[in-house]
Tab-separated table of C-alpha atoms in Angstrom:
chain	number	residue	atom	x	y	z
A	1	UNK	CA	0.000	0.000	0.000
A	2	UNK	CA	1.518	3.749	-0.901
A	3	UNK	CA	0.926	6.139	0.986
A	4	UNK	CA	2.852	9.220	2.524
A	5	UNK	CA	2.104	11.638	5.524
A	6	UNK	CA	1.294	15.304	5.664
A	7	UNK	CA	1.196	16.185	9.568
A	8	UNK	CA	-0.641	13.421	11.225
A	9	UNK	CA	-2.827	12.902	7.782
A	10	UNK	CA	-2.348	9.767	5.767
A	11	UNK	CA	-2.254	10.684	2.197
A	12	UNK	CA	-3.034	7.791	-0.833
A	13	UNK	CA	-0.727	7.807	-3.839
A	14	UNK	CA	-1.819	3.941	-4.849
A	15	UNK	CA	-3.206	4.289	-8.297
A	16	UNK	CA	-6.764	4.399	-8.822
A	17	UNK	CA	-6.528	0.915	-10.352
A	18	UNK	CA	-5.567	-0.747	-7.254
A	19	UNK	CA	-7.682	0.954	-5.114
A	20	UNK	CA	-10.217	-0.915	-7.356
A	21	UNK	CA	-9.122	-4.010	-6.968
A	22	UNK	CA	-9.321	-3.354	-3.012
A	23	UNK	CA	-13.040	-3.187	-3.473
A	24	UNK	CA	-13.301	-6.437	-6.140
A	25	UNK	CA	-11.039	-8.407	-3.363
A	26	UNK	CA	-13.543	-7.026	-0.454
A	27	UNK	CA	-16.476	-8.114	-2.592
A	28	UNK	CA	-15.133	-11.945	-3.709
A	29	UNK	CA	-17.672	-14.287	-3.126
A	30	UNK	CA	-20.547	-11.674	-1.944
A	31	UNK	CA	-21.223	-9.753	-5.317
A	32	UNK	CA	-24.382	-11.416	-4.499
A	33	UNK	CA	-25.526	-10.026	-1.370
A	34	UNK	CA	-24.094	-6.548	-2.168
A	35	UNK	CA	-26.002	-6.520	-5.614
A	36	UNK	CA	-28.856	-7.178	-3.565
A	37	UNK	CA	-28.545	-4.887	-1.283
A	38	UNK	CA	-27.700	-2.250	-3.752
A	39	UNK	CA	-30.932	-2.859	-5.528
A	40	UNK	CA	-32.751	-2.436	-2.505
A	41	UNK	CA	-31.531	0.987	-1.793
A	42	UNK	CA	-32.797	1.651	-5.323
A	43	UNK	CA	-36.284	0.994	-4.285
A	44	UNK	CA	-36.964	1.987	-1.113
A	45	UNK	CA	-35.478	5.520	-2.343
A	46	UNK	CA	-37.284	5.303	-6.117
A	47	UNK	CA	-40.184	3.579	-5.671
A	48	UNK	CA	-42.352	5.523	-2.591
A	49	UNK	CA	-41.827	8.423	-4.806
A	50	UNK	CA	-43.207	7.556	-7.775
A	51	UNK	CA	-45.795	6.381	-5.881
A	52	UNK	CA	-46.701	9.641	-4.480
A	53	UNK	CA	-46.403	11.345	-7.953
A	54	UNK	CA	-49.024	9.502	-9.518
A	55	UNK	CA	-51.506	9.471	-6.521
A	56	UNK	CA	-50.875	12.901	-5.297
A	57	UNK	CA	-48.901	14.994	-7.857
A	58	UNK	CA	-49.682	17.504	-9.960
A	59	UNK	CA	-48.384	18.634	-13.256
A	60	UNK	CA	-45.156	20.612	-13.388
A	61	UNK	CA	-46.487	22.764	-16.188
A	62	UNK	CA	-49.856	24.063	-14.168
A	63	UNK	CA	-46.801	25.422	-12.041
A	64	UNK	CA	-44.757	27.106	-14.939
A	65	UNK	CA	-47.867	28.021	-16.797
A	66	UNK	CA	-49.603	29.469	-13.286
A	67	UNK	CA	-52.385	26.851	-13.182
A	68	UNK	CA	-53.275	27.297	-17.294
A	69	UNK	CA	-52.653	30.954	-18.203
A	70	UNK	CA	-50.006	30.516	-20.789
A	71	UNK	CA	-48.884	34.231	-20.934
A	72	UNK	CA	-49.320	34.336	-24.730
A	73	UNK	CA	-48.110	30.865	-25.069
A	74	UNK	CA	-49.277	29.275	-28.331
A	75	UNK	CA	-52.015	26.601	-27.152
A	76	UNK	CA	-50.546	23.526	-28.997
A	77	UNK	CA	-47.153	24.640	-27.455
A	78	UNK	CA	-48.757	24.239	-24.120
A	79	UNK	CA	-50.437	21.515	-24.922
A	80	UNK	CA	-47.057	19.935	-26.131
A	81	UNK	CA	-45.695	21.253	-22.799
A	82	UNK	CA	-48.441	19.506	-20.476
A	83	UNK	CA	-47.920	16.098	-21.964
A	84	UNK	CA	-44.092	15.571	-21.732
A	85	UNK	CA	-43.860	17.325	-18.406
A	86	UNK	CA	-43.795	14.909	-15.174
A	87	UNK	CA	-45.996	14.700	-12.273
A	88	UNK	CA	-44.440	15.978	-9.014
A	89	UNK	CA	-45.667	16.005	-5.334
A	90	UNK	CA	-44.271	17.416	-2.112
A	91	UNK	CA	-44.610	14.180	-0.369
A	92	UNK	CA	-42.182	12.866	-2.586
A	93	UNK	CA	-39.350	15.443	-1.461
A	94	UNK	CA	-40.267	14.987	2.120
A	95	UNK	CA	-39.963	11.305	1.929
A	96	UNK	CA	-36.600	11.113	0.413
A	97	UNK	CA	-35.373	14.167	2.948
A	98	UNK	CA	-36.218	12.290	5.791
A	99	UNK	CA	-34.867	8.806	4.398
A	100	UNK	CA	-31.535	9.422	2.547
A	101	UNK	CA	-29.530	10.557	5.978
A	102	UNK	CA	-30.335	6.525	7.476
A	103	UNK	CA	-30.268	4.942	4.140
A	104	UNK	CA	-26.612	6.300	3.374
A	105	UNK	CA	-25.173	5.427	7.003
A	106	UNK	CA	-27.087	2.280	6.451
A	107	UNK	CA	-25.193	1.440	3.372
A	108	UNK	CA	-22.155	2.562	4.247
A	109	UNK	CA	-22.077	0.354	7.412
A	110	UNK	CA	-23.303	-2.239	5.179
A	111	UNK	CA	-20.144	-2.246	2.510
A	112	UNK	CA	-17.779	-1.070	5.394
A	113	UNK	CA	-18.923	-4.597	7.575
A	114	UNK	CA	-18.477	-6.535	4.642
A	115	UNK	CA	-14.578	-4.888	3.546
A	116	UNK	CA	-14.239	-5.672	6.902
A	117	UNK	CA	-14.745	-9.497	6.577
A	118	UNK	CA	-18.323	-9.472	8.468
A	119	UNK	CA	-21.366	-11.472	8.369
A	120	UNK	CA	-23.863	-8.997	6.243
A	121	UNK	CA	-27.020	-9.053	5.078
A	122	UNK	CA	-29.577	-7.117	2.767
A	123	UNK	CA	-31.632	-6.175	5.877
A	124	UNK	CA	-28.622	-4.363	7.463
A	125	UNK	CA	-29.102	-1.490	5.125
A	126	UNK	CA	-31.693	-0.344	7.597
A	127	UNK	CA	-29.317	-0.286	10.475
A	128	UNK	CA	-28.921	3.639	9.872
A	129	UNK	CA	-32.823	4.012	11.160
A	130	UNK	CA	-30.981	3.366	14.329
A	131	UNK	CA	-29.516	6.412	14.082
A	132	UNK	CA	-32.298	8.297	12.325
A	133	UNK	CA	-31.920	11.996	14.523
A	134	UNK	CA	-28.154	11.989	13.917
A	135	UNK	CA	-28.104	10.742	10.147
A	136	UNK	CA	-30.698	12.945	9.237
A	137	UNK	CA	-29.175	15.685	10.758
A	138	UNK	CA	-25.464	14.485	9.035
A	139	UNK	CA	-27.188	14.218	5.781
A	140	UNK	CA	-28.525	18.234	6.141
A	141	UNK	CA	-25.812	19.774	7.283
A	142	UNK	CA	-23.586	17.805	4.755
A	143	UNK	CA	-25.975	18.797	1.997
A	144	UNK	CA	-26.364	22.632	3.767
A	145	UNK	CA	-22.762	23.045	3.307
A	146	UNK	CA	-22.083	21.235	-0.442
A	147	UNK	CA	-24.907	23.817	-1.701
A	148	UNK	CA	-23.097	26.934	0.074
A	149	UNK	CA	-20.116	25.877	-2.091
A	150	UNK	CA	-22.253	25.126	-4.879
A	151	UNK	CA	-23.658	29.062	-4.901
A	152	UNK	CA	-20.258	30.180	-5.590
A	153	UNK	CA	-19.288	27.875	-8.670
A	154	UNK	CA	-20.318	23.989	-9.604
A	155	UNK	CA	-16.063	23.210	-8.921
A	156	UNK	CA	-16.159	24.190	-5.232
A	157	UNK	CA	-19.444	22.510	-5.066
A	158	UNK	CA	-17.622	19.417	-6.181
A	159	UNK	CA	-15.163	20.053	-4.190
A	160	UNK	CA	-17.143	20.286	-1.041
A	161	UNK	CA	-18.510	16.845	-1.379
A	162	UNK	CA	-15.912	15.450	-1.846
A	163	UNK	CA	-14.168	17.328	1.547
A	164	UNK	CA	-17.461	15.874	3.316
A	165	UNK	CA	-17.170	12.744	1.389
A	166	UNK	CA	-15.600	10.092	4.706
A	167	UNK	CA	-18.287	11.781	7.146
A	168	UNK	CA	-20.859	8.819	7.130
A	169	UNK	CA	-18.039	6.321	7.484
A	170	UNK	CA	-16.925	8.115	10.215
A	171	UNK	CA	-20.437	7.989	12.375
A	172	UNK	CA	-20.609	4.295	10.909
A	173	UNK	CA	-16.979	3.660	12.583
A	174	UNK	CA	-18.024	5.566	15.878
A	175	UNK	CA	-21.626	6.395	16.109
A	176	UNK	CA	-20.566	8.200	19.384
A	177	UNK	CA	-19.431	11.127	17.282
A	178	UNK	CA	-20.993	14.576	16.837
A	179	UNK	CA	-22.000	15.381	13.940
A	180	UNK	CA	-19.871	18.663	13.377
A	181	UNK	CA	-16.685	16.068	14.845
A	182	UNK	CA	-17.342	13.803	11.554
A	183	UNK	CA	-17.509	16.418	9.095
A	184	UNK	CA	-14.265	17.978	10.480
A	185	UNK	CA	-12.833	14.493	10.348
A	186	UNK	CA	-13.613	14.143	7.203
A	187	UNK	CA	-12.487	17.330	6.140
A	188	UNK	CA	-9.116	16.975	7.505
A	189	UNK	CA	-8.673	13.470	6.480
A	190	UNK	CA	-8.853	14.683	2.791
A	191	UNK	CA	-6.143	16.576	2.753
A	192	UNK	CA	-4.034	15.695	0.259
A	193	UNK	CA	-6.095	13.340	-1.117
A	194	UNK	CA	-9.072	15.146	-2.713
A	195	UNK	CA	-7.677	14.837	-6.711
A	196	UNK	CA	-6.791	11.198	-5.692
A	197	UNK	CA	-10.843	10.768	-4.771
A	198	UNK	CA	-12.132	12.070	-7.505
A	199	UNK	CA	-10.121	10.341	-10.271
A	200	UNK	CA	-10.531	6.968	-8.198
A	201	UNK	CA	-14.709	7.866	-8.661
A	202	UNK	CA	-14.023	8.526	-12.115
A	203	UNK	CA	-12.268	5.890	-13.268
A	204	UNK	CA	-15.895	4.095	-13.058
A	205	UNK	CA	-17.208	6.512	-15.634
A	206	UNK	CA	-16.643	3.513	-18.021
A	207	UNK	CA	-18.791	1.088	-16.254
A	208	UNK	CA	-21.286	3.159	-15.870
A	209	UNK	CA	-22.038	4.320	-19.251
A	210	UNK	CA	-21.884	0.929	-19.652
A	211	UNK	CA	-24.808	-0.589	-17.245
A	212	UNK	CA	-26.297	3.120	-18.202
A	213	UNK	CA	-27.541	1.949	-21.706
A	214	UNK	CA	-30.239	-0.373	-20.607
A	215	UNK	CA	-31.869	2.311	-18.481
A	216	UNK	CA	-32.362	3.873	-21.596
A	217	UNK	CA	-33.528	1.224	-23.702
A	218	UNK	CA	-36.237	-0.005	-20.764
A	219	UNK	CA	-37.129	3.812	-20.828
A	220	UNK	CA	-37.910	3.698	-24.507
A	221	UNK	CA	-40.079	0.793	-23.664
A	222	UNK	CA	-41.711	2.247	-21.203
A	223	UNK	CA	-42.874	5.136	-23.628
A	224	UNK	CA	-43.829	2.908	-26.542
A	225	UNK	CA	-45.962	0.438	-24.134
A	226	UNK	CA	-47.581	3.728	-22.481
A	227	UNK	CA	-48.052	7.357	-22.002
A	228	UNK	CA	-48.893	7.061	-17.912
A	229	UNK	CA	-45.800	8.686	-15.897
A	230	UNK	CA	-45.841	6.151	-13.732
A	231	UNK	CA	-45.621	3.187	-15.956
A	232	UNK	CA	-42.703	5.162	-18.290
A	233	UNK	CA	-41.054	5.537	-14.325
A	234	UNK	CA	-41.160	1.766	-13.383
A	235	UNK	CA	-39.798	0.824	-16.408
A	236	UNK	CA	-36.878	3.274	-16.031
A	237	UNK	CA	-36.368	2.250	-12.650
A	238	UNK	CA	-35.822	-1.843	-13.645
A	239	UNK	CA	-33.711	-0.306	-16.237
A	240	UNK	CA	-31.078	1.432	-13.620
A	241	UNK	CA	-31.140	-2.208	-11.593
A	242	UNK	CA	-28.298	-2.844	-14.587
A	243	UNK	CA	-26.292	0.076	-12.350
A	244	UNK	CA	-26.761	-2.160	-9.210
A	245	UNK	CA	-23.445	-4.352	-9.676
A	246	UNK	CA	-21.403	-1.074	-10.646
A	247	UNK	CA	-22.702	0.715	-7.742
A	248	UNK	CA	-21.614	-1.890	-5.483
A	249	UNK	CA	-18.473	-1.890	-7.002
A	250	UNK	CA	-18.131	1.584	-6.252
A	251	UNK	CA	-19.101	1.863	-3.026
A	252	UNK	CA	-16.704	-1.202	-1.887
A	253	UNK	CA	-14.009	0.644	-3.282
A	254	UNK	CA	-15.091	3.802	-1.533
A	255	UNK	CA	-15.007	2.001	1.795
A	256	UNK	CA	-11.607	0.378	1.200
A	257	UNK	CA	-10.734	4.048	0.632
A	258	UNK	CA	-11.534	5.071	4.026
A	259	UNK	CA	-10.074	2.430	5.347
A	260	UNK	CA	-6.693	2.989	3.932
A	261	UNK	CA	-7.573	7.010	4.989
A	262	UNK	CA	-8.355	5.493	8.897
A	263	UNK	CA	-5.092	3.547	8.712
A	264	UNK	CA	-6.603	0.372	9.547
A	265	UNK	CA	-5.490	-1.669	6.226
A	266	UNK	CA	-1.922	-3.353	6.589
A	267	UNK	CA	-1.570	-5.097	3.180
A	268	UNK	CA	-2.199	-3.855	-0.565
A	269	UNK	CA	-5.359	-4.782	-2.141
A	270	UNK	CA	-6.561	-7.293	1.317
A	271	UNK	CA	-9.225	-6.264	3.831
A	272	UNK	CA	-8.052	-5.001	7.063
A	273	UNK	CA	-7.821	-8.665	8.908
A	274	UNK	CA	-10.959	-8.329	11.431
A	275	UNK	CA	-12.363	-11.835	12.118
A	276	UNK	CA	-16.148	-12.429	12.974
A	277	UNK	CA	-16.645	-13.905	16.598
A	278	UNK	CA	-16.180	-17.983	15.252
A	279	UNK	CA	-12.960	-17.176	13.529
A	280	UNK	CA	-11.463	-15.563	16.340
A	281	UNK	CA	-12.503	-18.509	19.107
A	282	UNK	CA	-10.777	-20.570	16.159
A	283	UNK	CA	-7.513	-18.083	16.655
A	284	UNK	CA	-7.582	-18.318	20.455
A	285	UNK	CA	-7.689	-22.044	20.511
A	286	UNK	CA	-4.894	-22.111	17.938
A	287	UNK	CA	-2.788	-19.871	19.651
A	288	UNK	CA	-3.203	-21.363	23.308
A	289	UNK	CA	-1.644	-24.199	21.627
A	290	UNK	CA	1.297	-22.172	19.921
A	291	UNK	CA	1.722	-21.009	23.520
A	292	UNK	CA	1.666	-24.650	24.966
A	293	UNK	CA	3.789	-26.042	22.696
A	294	UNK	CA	6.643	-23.025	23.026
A	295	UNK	CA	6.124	-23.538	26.824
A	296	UNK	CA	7.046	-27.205	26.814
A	297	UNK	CA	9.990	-26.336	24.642
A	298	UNK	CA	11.482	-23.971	26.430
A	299	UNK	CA	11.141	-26.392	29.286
A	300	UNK	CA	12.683	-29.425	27.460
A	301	UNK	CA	15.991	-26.801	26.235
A	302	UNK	CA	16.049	-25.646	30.451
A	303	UNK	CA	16.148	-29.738	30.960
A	304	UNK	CA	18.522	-29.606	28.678
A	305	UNK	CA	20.765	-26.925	29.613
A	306	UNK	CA	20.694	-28.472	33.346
A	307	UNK	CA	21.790	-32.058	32.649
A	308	UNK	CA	24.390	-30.499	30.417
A	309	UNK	CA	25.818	-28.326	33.590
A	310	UNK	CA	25.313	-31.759	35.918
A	311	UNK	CA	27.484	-33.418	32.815
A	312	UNK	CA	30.014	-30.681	33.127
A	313	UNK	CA	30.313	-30.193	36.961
A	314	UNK	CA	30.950	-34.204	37.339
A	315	UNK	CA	33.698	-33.627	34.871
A	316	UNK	CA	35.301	-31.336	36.302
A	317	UNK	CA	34.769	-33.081	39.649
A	318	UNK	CA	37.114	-35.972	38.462
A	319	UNK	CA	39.395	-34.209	36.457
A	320	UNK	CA	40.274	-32.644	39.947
A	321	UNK	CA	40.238	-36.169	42.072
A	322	UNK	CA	42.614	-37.596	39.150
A	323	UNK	CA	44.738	-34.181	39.665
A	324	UNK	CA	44.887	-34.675	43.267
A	325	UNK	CA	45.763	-38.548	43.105
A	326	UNK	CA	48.361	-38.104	41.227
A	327	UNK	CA	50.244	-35.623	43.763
């Protein structure tokens, strides 16, 4: 693993294609459970809101033509206008402001247990509800302070989030810590290594153009089968399932990023070595043994060492009769 210091800050030179195959290793033999997982997240954050669109929303363009007045605008324009424009409702934006701050920590603690070599499970991605006052309240101020740097230019924006970017791994490390302690954390722990996150994210732009072009085709589908928003939706969202197995990619990676950042990995391209509770009974066992074993060693080589000095003091014992015979 490369890496160099800058004060007490750990900064990553490993190249962005090994920090990839950190997250492949992490996910060996669970691309299942993280696909599903992944997935999941899609849904519970997609789904409820498309739900409340088509029950309770109301057309965008009543809202930018001020409930039908057109302002001059040519009626088959506005007609045109109406049709193509989606249905929106305010439930939908208060559902996913109250959700994403314990679905993120969820997730994160999800892909974090399993770099870590833990038992995980789809379910676990609701773990963060356990947290729900302080995740929510991560997730605002993370997002209050990413659109302050967003009002000056899109770069700082960018820039900003990817500062704040190690805050929710943080809290998922040590839920004891404050809120404004994790975003400082974070902060100073990308120091240094802010270009190296953002060309490790990009280095997935590949993939995901990739898994992208399905969403589009299922899209298309979805608005030759029908005209209903919330059919043309659905099939859009089974098209972005194709992103699931990218997006898992990319968040294992992410979390073998942190780890690296934290200073808890001690080999390139291998999970920090944390055993679940079996394995480490296992290691106990095996290394009361070690320790019995060395123990009756050392006390065969003291055995040892003693009849050697009995050997040598009976020597020298008749050496020194013979001596004082012959006088």
């Amino acid at each position: 693993m490369q890496e160099s210091m800058i004060g007490q800050n750990i900064v990553i030179t490993e190249p962005s294609k090994n920090l990839r195959a950190l997250g492949r290793n992490a996910l060996a033999g669970k691309w299942k459970t993280a696909i599903i997982t992944v997935i999941l997240l899609t849904v519970c954050v997609t789904l409820p809101p498309l739900v409340f669109d088509s029950l309770f929303g109301v057309n965008l363009s009543n809202v930018v033509t001020n409930d039908g007045y057109t302002y001059g605008m040519d009626a088959n324009l506005y007609a045109q206008l109406y049709n193509t424009m989606p249905r929106y409702s305010i439930l939908s934006s208060i559902y996913v402001l109250l959700i994403m701050g314990p679905l993120t920590l969820g997730i994160t603690m999800f892909f974090l247990a399993m770099f870590r070599q833990h038992r995980t499970a789809p379910v676990d991605l609701f773990l963060g509800f356990e947290q729900f006052g302080k995740s929510l309240r991560l997730f605002l101020f993370q997002m209050l302070f990413i659109f302050l740097w967003t009002l000056l230019f899109i770069i700082p924006g960018i820039i900003a989030s990817i500062r704040y970017s190690q805050a929710f791994y943080i809290l998922a490390d040590d839920p004891s810590k404050g809120i404004r302690q994790c975003m400082d954390e974070s902060k100073a722990m990308m120091i240094g290594n802010k270009a190296k996150y953002f060309w490790m994210t990009l280095s997935f732009i590949g993939w995901e153009i990739l898994s992208g072009i399905p969403a589009g085709i299922f899209e298309n589908i979805g608005r030759i089968v029908s005209a209903n928003d919330f059919v043309i939706a659905l099939f859009s969202l089974v098209g972005s399932l194709f992103l699931a197995p990218v997006t898992a990619y990319m968040y294992s990676t992410m979390a073998g990023f942190y780890e690296m950042l934290a200073g808890h990995l001690i080999k390139e391209t291998e999970p920090a070595p944390i055993q679940d509770e079996f394995q480490e009974e296992i290691y106990a066992l095996a290394n009361e043994g070690e320790n019995a074993a060395g123990e009756e060693a050392n006390d065969e080589e003291n055995a040892s060492e003693a009849n050697d000095t009995e050997e040598n003091d009976t020597e020298t014992k008749s050496e020194e009769d013979e001596q004082n015979g012959e006088v």
